[in-house]
Coordinates of C-alpha atoms in Angstrom, one line a residue:
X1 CA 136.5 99.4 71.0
X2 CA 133.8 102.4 71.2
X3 CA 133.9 103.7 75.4
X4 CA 130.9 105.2 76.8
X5 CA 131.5 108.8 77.9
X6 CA 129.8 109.4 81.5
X7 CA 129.5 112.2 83.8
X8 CA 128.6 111.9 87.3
X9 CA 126.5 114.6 88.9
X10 CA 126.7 115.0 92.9
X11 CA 129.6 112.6 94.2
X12 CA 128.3 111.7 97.8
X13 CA 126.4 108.2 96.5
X14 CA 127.6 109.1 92.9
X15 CA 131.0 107.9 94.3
X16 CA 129.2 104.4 94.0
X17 CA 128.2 105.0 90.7
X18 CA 132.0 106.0 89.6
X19 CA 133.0 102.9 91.1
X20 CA 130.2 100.7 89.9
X21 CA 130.7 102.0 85.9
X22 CA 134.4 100.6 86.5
X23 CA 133.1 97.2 86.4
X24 CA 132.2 97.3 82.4
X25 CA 135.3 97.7 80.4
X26 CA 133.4 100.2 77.5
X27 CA 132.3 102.7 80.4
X28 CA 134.7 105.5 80.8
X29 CA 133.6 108.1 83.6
X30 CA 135.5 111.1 82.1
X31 CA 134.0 113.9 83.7
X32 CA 132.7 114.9 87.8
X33 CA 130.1 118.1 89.2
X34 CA 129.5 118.6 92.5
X35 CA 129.4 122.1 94.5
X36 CA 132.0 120.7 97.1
X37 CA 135.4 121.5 95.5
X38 CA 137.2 119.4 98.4
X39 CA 135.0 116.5 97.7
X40 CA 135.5 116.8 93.5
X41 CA 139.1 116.6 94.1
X42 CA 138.8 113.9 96.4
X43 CA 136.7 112.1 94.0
X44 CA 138.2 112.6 91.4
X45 CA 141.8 111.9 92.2
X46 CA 140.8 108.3 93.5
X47 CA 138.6 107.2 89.9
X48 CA 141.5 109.3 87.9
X49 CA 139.0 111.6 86.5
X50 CA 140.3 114.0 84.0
X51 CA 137.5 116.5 83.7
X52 CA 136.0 118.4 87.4
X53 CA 133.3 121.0 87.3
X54 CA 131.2 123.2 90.4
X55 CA 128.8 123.9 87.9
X56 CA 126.6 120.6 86.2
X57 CA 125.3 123.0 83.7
X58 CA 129.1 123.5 82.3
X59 CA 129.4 120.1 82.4
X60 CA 126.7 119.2 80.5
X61 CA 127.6 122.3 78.1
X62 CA 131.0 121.5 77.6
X63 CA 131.5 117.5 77.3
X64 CA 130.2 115.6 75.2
X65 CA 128.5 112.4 77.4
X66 CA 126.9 109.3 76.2
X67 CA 125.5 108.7 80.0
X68 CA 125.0 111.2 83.0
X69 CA 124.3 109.9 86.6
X70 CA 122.0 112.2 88.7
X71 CA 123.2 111.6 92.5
X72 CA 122.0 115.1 94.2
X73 CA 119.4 115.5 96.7
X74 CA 115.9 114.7 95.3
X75 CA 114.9 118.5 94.6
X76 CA 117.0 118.7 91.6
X77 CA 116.5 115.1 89.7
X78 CA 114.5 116.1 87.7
X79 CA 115.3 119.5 86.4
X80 CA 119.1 117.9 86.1
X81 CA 117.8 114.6 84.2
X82 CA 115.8 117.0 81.8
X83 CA 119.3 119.4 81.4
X84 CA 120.8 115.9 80.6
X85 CA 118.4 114.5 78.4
X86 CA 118.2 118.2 76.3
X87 CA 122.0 117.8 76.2
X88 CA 121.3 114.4 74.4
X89 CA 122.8 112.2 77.1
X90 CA 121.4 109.1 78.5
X91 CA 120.7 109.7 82.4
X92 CA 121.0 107.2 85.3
X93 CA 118.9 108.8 88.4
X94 CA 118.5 107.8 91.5
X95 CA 116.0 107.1 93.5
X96 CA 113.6 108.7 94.2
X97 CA 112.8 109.1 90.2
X98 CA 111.5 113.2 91.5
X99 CA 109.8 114.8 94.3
X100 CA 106.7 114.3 92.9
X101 CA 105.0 112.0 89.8
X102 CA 104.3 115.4 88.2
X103 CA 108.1 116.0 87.8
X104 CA 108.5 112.5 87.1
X105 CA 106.1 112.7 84.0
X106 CA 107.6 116.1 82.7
X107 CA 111.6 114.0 83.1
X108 CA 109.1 111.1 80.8
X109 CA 108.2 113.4 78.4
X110 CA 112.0 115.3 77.8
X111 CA 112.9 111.9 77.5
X112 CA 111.0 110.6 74.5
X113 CA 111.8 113.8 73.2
X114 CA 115.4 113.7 73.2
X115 CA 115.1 110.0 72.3
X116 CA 117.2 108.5 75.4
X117 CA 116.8 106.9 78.4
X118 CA 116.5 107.1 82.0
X119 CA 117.1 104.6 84.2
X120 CA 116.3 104.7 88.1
X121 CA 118.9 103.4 90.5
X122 CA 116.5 100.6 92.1
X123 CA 120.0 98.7 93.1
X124 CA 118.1 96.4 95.0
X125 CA 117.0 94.4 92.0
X126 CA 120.5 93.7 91.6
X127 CA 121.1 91.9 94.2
X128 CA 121.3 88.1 93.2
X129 CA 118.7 86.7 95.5
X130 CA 116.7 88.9 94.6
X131 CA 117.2 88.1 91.0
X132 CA 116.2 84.2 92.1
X133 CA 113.2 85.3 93.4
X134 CA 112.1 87.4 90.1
X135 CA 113.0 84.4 88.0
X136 CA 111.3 82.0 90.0
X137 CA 107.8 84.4 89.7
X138 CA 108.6 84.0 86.3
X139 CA 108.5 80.3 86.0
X140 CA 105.6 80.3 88.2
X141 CA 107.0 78.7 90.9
X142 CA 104.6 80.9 93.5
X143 CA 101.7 81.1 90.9
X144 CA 99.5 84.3 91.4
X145 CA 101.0 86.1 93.7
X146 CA 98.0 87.9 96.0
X147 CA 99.7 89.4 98.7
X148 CA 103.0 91.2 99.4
X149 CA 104.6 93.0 102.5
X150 CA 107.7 94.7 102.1
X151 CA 109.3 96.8 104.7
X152 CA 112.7 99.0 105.6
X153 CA 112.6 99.7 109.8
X154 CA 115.4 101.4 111.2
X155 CA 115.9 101.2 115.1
X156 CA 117.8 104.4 115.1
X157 CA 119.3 105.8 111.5
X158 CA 118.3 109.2 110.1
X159 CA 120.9 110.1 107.5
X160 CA 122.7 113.2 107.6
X161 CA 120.5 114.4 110.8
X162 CA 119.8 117.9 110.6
X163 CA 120.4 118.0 106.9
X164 CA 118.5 117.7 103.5
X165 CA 117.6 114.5 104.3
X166 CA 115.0 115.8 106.7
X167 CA 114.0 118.7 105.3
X168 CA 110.9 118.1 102.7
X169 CA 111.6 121.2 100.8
X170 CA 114.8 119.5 99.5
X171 CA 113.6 115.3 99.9
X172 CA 110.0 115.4 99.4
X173 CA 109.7 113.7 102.7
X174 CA 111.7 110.9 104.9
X175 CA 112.4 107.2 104.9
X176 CA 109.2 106.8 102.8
X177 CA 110.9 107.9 99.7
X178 CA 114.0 107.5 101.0
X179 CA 113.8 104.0 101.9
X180 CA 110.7 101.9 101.2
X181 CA 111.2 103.5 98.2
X182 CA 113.9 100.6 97.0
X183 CA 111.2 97.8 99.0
X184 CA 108.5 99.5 97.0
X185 CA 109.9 98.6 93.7
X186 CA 111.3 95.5 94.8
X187 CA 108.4 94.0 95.3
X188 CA 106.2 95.6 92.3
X189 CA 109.5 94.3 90.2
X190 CA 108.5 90.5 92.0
X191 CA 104.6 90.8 91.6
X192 CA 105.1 91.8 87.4
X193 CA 104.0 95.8 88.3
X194 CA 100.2 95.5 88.4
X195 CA 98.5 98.1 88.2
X196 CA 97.9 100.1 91.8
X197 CA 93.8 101.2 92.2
X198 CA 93.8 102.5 95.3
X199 CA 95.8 103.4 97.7
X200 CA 95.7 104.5 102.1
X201 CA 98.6 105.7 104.3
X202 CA 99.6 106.9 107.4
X203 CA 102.8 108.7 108.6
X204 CA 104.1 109.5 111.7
X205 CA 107.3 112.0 113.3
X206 CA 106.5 111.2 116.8
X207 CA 110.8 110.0 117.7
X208 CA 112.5 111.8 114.8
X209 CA 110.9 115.3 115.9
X210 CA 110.9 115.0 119.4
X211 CA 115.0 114.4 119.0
X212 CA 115.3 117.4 116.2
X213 CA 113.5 119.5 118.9
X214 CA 116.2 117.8 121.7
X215 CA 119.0 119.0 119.8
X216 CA 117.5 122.2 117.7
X217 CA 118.2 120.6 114.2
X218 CA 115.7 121.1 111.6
X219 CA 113.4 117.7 110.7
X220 CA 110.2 118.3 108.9
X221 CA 109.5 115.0 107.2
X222 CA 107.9 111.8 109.0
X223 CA 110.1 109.4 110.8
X224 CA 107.9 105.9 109.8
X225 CA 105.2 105.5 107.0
X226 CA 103.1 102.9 106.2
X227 CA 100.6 102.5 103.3
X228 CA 98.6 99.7 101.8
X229 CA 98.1 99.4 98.3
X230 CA 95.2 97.6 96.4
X231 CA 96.0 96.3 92.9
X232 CA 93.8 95.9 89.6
X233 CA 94.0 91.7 89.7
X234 CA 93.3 91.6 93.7
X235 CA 96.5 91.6 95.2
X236 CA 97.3 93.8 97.7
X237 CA 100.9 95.2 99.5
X238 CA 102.1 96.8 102.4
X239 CA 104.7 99.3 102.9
X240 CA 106.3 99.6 105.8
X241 CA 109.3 102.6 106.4
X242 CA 110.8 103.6 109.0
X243 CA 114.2 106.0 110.1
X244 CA 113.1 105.9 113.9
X245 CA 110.9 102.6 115.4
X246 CA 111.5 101.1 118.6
X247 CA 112.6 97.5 117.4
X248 CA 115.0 95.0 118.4
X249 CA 117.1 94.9 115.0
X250 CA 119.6 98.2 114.0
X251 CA 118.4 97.9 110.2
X252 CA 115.7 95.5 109.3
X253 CA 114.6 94.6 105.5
X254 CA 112.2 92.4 104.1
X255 CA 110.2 91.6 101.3
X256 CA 107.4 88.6 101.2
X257 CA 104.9 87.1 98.8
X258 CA 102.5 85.1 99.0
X259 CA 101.4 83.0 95.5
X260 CA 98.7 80.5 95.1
X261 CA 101.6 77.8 94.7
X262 CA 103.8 78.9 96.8
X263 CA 105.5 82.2 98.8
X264 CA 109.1 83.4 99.4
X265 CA 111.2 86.4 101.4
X266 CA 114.2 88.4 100.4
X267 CA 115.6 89.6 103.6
X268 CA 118.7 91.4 104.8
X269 CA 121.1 88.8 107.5
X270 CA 121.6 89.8 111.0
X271 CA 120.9 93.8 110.5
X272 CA 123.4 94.2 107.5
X273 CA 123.3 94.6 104.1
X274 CA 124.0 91.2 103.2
X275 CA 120.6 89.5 101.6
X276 CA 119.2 86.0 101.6
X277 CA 115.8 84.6 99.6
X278 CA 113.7 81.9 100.6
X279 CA 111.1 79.7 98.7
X280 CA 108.5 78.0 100.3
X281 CA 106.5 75.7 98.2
X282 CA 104.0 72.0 98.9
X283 CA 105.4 69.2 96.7
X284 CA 104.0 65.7 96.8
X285 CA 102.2 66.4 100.4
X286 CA 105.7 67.8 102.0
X287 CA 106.2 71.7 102.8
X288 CA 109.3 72.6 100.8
X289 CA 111.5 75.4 101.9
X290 CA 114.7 76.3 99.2
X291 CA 116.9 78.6 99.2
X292 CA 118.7 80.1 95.7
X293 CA 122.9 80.2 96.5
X294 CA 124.4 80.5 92.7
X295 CA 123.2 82.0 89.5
X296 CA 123.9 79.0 87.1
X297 CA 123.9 81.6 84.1
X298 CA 126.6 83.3 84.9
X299 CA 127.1 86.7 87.0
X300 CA 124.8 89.0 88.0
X301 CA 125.8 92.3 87.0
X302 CA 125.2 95.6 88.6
X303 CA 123.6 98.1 87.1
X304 CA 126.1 100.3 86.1
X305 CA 127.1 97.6 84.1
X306 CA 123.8 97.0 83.0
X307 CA 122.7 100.2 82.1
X308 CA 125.9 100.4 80.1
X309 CA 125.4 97.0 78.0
X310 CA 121.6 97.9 77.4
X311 CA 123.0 101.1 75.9
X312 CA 125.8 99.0 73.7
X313 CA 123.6 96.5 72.9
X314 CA 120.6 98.4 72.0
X315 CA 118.6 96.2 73.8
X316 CA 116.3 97.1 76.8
X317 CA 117.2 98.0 80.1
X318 CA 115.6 96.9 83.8
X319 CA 114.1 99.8 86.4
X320 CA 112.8 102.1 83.5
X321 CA 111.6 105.3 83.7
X322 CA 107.8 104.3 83.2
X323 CA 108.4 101.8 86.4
X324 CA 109.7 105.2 88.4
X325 CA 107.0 107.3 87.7
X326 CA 104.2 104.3 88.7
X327 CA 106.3 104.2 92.4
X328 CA 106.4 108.0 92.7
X329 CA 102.3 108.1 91.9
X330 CA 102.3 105.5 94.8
X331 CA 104.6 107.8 96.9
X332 CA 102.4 110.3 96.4
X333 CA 99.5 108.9 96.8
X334 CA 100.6 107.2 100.6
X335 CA 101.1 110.6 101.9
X336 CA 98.1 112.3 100.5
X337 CA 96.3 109.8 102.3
X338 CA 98.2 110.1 105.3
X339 CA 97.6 113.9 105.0
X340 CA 93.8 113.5 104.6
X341 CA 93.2 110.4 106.2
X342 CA 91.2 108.8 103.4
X343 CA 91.9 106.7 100.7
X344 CA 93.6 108.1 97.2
X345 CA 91.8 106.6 93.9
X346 CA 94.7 106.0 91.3
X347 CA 93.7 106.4 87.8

């Protein structure tokens, strides 16, 4: 039975992703780069992971991989997923796809020359109520769906304060493409991807900056961003991030639609990362309110697993790399307008 060969790239989330390949039984993750020899060892000690390099560019030179997994700071996923590609590897990024949708077309294009595939880790398609939701659009339970809000507010949670995570030269900015970058897809995933026309945003560092400044660390990015997106069929969506808000909840996540026939929420339980969906529907003159709690078809699989049987399979594979490169145009295009004030034409 033929075993995928996969590298891992960066092992602070890729440690997820060396666990999560674990799960399909043709996925091998043979070989481990990351610039932190402690962590490498660490790493790869616990997965039992023969190969360990400081360097990705030996990796990639020197083993032979049927999948690599880009987990570094956002600066480097693309010219990494391109080194990958060129290497003839079929690369698993995560979000955000780049740090911009110019780098995002340039990873496109290495792609379809190399003939492989990229995948962005938008997990939170993966999660099974989630997955309810998606296949209830499908069937048209909600009927057109017109309008979406789907948001990520933190009371209190920058990552890695005083790191890369707030630093723009190494993110591309804050919880915006940090988080409501996984609520962005999410819901484009649920409303089919139309296509985005316009788009206006605002951002703001009014908590996050006045803290950095508090305790001297270096924050550069915005602490909440909003942006409202107008669609091609007349639906319209609002994004809401935040890594600073003064709210009630510690972590709040939601994403709602509203349909012609019907609406329904995915939401996180009680400020943790536990999810429920709701459907609300009108049958027979009664307002109907259901709730999804098993997949009858089996498991839902993550998408390591996933990625991993598309690959096997030959068949195709969820969060594609076209998909990334429409959410980093809208990325893009909410903090252009934030920057400008005015609205951003998408073409």
């Amino acid at each position: 039975m033929k075993k995928l060969r996969i590298g891992i790239i960066g092992l602070g989330i890729g440690r997820h992703h060396a666990q999560g390949y674990q799960t399909h039984p043709q996925a091998e993750v043979v070989a481990l780069a990351d610039t932190d020899e402690a962590r490498l060892k660490e790493i790869g000690d616990k997965f039992s992971v023969p190969a360990r390099y400081t360097s990705a560019d030996d990796m990639l030179a020197k083993e032979k991989l049927d999948i690599v997994s880009v987990c570094t700071p956002n600066k480097f996923h693309a010219p990494l997923t391109i080194a990958a590609l060129k290497a003839g590897a079929h690369v698993l990024c995560e979000k955000p796809m780049a740090m911009s949708a110019t780098e995002a077309k340039q990873m496109l294009a290495a792609a379809k020359k190399a003939s492989r595939r990229i995948m962005i880790n938008f997990s939170y398609r993966f999660d099974p109520n989630a997955r309810a939701l998606r296949d209830q659009v499908a069937a048209g339970v909600l009927g057109d769906i017109y309008f979406a809000r789907t948001i990520w507010h933190r009371r209190r949670g920058m990552p890695g304060f005083g790191g890369w995570f707030g630093q723009k030269e190494l993110a591309g900015g804050g919880p915006l493409i940090d988080l409501g970058v996984h609520r962005l897809d999410l819901a484009l995933w649920l409303m089919g991807y139309p296509k985005p026309v316009w788009v206006m945003g605002s951002a703001y560092n009014h908590i996050g900056g006045r803290i950095a400044k508090e305790q001297g660390k270096k924050f550069d990015v915005e602490d909440l961003a909003v942006g409202l997106v107008k669609f091609a069929n007349g639906a319209t969506l609002e994004v809401e991030a935040s890594w600073a808000a003064n709210i009630s909840e510690n972590e709040l996540m939601e994403t709602r639609l509203l349909g012609t026939k019907g609406g329904a929420v995915q939401r996180n339980k009680n400020g943790t990362y536990e999810f429920e969906a709701e459907i609300f529907t009108e049958q027979n003159g009664w307002h109907c309110d259901t709730r999804p709690r098993h997949y009858a078809g089996g498991p839902v699989h993550n998408q390591y697993y996933h990625f991993v049987e598309s690959i096997l399979t030959d068949q195709p594979h969820m969060a594609t790399g076209d998909e990334g490169f429409i959410v980093m145009e809208l990325l893009d295009a909410i903090y252009e307008s934030a920057r400008t004030g005015k609205p951003v034409e998408i073409k």
